[in-house]
mmCIF file of C-alpha atoms and ligand atoms in Angstrom:
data_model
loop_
_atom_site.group_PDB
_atom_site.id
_atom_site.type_symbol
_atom_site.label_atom_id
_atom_site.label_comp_id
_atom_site.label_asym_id
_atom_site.label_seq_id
_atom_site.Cartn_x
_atom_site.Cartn_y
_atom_site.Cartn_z
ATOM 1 C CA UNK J 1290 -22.444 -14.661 -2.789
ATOM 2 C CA UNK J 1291 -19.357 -14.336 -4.851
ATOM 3 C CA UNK J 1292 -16.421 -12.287 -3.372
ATOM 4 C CA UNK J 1293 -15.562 -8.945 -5.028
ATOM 5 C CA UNK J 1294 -11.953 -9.389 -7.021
ATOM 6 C CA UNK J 1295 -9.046 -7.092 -7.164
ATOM 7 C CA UNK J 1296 -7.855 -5.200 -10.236
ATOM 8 C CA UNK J 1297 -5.016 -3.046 -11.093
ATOM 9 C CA UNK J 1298 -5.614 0.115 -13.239
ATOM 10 C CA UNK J 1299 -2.530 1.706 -14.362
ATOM 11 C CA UNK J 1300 -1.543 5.208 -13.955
ATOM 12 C CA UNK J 1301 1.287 7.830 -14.357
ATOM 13 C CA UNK J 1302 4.610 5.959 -14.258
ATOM 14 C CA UNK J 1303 4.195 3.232 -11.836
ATOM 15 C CA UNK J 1304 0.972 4.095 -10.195
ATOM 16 C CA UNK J 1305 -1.561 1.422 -9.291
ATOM 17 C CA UNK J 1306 -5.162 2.247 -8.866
ATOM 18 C CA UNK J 1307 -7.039 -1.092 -7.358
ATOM 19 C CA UNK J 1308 -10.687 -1.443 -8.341
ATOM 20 C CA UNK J 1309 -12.444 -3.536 -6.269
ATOM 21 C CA UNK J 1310 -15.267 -5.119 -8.439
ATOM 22 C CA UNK J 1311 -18.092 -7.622 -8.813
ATOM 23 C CA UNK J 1312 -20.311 -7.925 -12.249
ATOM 24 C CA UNK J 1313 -21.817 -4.564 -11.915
ATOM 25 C CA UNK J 1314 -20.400 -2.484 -9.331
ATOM 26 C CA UNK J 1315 -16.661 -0.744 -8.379
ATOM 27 C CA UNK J 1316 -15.148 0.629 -5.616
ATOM 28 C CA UNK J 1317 -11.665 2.316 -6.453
ATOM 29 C CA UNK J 1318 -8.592 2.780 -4.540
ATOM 30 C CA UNK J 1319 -6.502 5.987 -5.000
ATOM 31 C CA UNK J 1320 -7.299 7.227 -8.395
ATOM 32 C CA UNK J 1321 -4.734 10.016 -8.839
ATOM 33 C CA UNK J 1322 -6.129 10.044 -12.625
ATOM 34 C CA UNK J 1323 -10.082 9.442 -13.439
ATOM 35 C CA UNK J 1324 -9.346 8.458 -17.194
ATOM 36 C CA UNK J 1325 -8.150 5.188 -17.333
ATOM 37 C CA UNK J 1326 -10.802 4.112 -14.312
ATOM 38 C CA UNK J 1327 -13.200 5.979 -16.319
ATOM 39 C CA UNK J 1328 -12.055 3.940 -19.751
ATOM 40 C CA UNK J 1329 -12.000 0.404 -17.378
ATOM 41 C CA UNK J 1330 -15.418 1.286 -15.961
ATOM 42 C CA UNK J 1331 -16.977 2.230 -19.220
ATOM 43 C CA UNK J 1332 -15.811 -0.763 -21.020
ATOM 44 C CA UNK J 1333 -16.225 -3.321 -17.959
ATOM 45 C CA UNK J 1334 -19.535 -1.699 -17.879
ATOM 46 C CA UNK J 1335 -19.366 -1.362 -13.659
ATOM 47 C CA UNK J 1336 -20.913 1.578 -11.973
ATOM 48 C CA UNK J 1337 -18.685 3.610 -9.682
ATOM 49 C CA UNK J 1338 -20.270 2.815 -6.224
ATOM 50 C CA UNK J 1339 -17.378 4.276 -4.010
ATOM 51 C CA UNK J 1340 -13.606 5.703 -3.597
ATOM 52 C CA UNK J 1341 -11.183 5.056 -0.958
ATOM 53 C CA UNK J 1342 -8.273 7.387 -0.574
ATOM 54 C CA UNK J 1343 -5.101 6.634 1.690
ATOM 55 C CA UNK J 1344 -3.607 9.738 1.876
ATOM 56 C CA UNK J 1345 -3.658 12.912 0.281
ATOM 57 C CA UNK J 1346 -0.643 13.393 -2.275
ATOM 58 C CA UNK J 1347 -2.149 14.184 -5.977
ATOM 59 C CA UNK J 1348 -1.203 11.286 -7.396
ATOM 60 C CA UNK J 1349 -3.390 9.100 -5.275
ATOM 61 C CA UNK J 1350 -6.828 11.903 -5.129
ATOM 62 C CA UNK J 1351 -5.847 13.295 -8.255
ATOM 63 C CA UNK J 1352 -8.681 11.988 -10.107
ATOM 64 C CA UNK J 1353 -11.843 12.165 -6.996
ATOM 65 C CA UNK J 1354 -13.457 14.603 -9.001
ATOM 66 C CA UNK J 1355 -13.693 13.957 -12.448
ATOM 67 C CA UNK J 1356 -14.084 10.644 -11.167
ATOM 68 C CA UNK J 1357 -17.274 10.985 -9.577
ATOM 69 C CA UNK J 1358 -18.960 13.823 -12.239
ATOM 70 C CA UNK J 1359 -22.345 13.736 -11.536
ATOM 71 C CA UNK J 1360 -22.230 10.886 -9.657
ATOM 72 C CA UNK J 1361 -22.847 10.953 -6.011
ATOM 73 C CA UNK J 1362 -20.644 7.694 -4.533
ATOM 74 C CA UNK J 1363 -19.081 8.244 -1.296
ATOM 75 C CA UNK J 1364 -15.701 9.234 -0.841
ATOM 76 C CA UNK J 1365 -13.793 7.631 2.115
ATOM 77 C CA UNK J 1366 -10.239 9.124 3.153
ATOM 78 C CA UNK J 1367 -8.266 10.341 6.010
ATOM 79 C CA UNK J 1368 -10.257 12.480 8.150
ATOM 80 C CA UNK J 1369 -7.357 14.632 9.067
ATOM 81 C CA UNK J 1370 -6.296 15.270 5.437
ATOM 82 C CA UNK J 1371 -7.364 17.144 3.134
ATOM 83 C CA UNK J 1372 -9.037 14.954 0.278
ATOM 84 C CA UNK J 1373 -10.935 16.407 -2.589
ATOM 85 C CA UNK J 1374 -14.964 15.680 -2.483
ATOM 86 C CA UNK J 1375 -14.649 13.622 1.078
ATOM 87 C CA UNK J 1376 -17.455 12.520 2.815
ATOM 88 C CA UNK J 1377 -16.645 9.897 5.200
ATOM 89 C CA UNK J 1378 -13.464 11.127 6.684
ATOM 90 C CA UNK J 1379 -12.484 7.726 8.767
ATOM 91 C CA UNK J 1380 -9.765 7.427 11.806
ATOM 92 C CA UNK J 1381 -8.896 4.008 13.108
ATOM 93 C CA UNK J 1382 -10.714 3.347 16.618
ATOM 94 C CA UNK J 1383 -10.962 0.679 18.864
ATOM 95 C CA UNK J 1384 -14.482 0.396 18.963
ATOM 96 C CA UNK J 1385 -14.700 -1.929 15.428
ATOM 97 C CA UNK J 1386 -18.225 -1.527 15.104
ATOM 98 C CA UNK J 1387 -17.725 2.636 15.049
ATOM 99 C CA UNK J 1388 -19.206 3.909 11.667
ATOM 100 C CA UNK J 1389 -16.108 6.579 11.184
ATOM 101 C CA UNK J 1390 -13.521 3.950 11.365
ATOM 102 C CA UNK J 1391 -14.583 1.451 8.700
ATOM 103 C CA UNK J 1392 -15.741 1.625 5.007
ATOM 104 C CA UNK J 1393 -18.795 -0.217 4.313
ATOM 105 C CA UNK J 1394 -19.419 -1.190 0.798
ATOM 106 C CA UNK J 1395 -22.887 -3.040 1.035
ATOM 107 C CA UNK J 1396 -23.279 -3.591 -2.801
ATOM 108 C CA UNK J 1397 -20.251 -6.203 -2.330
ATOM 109 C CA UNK J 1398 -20.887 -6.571 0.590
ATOM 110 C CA UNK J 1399 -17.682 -5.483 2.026
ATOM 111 C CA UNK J 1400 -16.592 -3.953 5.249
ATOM 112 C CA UNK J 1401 -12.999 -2.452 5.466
ATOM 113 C CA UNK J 1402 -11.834 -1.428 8.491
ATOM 114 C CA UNK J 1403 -9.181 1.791 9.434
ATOM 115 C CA UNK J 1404 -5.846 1.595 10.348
ATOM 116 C CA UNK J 1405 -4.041 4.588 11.091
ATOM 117 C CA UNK J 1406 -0.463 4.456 9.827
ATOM 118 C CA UNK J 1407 1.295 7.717 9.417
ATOM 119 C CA UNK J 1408 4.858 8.449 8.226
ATOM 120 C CA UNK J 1409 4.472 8.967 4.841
ATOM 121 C CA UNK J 1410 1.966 11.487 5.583
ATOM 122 C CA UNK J 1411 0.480 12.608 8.754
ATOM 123 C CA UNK J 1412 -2.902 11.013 8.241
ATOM 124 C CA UNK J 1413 -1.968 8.403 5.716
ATOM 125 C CA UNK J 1414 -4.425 5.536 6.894
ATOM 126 C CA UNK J 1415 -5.199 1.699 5.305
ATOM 127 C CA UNK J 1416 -7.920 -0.303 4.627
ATOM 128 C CA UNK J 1417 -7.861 -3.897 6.358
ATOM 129 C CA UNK J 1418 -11.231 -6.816 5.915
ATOM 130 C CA UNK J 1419 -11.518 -9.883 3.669
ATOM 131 C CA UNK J 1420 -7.734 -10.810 3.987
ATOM 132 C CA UNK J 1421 -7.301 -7.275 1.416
ATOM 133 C CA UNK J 1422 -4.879 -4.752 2.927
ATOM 134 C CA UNK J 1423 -4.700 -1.800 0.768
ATOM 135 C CA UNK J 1424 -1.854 0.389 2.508
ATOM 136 C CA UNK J 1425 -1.020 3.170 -0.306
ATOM 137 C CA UNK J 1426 2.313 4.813 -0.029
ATOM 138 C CA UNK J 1427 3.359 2.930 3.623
ATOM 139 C CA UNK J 1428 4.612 -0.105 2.940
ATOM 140 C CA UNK J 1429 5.171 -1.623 -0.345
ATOM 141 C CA UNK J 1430 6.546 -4.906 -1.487
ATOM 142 C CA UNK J 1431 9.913 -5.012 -0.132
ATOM 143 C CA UNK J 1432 10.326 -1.341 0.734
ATOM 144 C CA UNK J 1433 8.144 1.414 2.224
ATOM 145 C CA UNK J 1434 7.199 5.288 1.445
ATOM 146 C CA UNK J 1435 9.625 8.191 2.237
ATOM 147 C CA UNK J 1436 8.766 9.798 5.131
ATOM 148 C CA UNK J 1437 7.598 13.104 4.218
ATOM 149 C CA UNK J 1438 5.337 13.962 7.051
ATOM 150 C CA UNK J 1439 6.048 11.437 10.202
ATOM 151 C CA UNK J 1440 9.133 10.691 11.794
ATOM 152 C CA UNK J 1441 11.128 7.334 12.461
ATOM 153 C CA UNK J 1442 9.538 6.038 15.168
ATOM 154 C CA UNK J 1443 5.996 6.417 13.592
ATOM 155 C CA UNK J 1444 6.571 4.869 10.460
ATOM 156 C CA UNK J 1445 8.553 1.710 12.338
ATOM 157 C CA UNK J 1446 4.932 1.899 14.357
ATOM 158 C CA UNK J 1447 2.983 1.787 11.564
ATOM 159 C CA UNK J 1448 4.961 -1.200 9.393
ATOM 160 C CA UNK J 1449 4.627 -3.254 13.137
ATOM 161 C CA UNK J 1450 1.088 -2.796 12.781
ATOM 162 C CA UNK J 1451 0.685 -3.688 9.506
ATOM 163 C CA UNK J 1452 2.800 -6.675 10.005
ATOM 164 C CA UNK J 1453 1.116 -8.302 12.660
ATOM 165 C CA UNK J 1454 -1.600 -8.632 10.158
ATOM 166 C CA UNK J 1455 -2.303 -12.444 9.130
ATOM 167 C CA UNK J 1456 0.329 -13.815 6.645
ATOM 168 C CA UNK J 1457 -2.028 -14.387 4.262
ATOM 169 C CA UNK J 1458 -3.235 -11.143 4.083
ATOM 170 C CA UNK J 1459 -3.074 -9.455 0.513
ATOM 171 C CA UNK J 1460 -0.791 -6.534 0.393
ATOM 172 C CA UNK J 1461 -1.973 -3.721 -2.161
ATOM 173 C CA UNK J 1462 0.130 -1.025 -2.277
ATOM 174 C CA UNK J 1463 0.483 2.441 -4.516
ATOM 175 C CA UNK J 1464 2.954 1.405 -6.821
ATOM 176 C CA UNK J 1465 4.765 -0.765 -8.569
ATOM 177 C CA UNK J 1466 8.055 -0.311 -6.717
ATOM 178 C CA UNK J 1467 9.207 -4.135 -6.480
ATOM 179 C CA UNK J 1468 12.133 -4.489 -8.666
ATOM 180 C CA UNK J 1469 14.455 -1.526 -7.258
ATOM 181 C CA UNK J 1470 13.625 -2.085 -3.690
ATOM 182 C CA UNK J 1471 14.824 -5.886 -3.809
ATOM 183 C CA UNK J 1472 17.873 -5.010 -5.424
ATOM 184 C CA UNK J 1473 18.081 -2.396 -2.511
ATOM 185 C CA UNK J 1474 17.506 -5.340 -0.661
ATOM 186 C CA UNK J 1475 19.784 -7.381 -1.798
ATOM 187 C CA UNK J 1476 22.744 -5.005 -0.847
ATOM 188 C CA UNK J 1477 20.834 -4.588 2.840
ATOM 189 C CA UNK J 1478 20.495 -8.501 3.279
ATOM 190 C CA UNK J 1479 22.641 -10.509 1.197
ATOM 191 C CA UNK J 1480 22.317 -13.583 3.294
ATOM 192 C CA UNK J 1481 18.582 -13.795 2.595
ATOM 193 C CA UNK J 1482 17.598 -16.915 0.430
ATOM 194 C CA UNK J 1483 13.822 -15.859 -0.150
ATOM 195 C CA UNK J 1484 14.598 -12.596 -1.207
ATOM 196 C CA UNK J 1485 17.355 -13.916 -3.763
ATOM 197 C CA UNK J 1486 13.863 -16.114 -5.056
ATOM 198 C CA UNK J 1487 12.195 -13.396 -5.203
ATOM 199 C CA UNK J 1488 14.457 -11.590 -7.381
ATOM 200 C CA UNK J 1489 13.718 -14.297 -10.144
ATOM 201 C CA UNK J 1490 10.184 -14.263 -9.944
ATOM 202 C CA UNK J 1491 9.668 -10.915 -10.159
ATOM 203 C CA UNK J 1492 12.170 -9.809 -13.032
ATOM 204 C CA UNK J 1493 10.408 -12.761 -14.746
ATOM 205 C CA UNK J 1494 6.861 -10.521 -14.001
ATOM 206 C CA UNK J 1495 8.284 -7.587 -15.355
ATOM 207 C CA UNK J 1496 9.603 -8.974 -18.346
ATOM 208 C CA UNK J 1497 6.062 -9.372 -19.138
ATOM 209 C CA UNK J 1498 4.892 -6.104 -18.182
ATOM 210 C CA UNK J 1499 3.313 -7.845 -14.854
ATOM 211 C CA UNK J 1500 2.133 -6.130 -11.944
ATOM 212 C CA UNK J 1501 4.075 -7.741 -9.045
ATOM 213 C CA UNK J 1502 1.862 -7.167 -6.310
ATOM 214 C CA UNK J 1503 -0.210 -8.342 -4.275
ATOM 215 C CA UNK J 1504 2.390 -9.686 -2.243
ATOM 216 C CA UNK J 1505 1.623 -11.288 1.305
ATOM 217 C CA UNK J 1506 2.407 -10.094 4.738
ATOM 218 C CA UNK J 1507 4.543 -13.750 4.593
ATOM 219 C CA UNK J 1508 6.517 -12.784 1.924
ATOM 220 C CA UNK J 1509 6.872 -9.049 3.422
ATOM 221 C CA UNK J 1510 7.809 -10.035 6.628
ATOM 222 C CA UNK J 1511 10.765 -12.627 5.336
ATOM 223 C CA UNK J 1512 12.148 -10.177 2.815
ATOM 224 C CA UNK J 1513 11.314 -6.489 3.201
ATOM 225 C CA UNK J 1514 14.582 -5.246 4.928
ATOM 226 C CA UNK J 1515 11.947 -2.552 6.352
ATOM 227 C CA UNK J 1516 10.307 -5.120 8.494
ATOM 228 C CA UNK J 1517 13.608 -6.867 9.342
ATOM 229 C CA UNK J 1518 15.414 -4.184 11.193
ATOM 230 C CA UNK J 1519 16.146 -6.580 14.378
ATOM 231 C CA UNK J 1520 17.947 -9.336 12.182
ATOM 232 C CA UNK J 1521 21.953 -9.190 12.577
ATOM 233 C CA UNK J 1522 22.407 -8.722 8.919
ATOM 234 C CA UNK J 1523 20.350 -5.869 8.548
ATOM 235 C CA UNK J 1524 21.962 -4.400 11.540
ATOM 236 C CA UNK J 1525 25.315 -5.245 10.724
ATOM 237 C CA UNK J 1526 24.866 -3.616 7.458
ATOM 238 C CA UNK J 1527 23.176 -0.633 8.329
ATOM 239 C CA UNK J 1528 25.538 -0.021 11.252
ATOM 240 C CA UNK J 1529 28.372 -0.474 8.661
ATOM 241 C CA UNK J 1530 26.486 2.574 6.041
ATOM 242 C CA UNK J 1531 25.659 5.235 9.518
ATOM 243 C CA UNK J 1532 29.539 4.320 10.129
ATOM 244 C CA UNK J 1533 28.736 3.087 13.894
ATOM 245 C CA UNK J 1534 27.219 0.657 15.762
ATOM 246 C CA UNK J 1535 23.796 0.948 15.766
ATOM 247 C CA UNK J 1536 20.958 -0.504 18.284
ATOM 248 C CA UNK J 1537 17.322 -0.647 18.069
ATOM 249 C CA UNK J 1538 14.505 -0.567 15.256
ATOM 250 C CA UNK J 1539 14.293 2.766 14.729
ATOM 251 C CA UNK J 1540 18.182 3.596 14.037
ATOM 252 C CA UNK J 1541 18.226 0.774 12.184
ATOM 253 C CA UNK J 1542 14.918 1.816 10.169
ATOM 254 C CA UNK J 1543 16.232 5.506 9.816
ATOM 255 C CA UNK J 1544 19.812 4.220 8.954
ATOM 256 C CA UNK J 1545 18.202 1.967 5.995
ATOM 257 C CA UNK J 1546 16.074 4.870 4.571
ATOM 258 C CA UNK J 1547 18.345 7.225 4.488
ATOM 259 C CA UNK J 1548 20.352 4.773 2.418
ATOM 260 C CA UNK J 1549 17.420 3.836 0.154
ATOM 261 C CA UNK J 1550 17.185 7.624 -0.644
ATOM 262 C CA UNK J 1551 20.676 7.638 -1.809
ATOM 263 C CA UNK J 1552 21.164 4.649 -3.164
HETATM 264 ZN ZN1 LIG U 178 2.292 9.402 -1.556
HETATM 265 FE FE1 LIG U 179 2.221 7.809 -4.387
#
């Protein structure tokens, strides 16, 4: 049996839709646009055998329908969002064998389970199996989404949950963010000698037009200020941008993106 391997499709300005994909089949993660999956899958010559949605902002379900056409693969999303041509709306559950909170791709075979991380969006969920994390607009290599939906405290939730994932686990995320948020970074955590690595290798990537991801929960949870909110730098800096002391995660988290937004 051969594992299924992980592409990136490019989209709009800095979107990434990942096709998961043997010889002959594909499974595709967030296609906001169905034309350049459609172009990949047509000259890859893979049949469309499923899509995955994370949440429900255009530019990740954009493309479901044209996507599909005539065809009748299954559509897994969020089952309390409203996705265009769903049929398998999924929540996370604690029962892991539950049929409505995993995605089964038997062609691979492949089983991805639901986790429900909202903050972003109110139902934004992820897909977790095979050491693959595909997490959409939540957390993305050194930063996370803006919370348009969810407060604070759910989206500081959410990035726990995702980081007490495995380090190796491979982080896929929505976009190809990585440059701006480590020189947001950078500012947040000066004192951090992996991120200052970082930095080099991926302005290096993007040099060469690159994608920068996947990244690791290893490499997340040592530089993505997001994740670090308990270390004194962080604290210390965000304390010194709110313009008072601040304790806990989630002032430090909401202190941090509110800079990120402005900065
Ligand atoms: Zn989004
Ligand atoms: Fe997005």
């Amino acid at each position: 049996m051969t594992l299924p391997h992980i592409v990136p499709v490019r989209a709009f300005r800095d979107n990434y839709i990942w096709v998961i994909r043997d010889r002959f089949y594909a499974a595709v993660v967030d296609p906001g646009d169905a034309a350049p999956v459609l172009d990949y899958l047509r000259s890859e010559k893979l049949k469309l055998i499923a899509i995955l949605n994370t949440h429900h902002h255009n530019d990740h379900v954009g493309g479901n329908a044209a996507l599909l056409g005539k065809s009748a693969a299954p559509v897994f999303g969020p089952a309390t969002e409203s996705i265009p041509a769903l049929t398998h709306p999924l929540k996370e559950s604690q029962e892991k064998k539950k049929d409505d909170s995993n995605a089964y791709l038997p062609e691979f075979p492949l089983r991805l389970s639901v986790l429900d991380i909202p903050g972003h969006t109110a139902g934004h969920i992820a897909y977790y199996g095979a050491n693959l994390l595909f997490c959409g607009d939540t957390l993305f290599a050194c930063g996370c989404g803006r919370l348009f939906e969810g407060t604070a405290q759910q989206m500081v939730h959410s990035l726990e949950k995702l980081s007490s994932l495995p380090d190796k686990t491979q982080v896929y995320c929505g976009h190809e963010y990585t440059l701006n948020n480590i020189r947001f970074a950078r500012v947040v955590e000066p004192g951090n000698g992996a991120l200052a690595e970082l930095e080099k290798t991926v302005e290096n990537l993007r040099k060469h037009g690159i994608a920068t991801l996947p990244s690791t929960i290893a490499v997340e949870k040592s530089t993505n200020p997001f994740l670090r909110c308990s270390q004194p730098e962080i604290i210390e800096s965000a304390s010194r941008y709110a313009g008072k002391p601040l304790t806990g995660p989630v002032e430090v988290f909401t202190a941090i993106r509110d800079w990120k937004n402005n900065f």
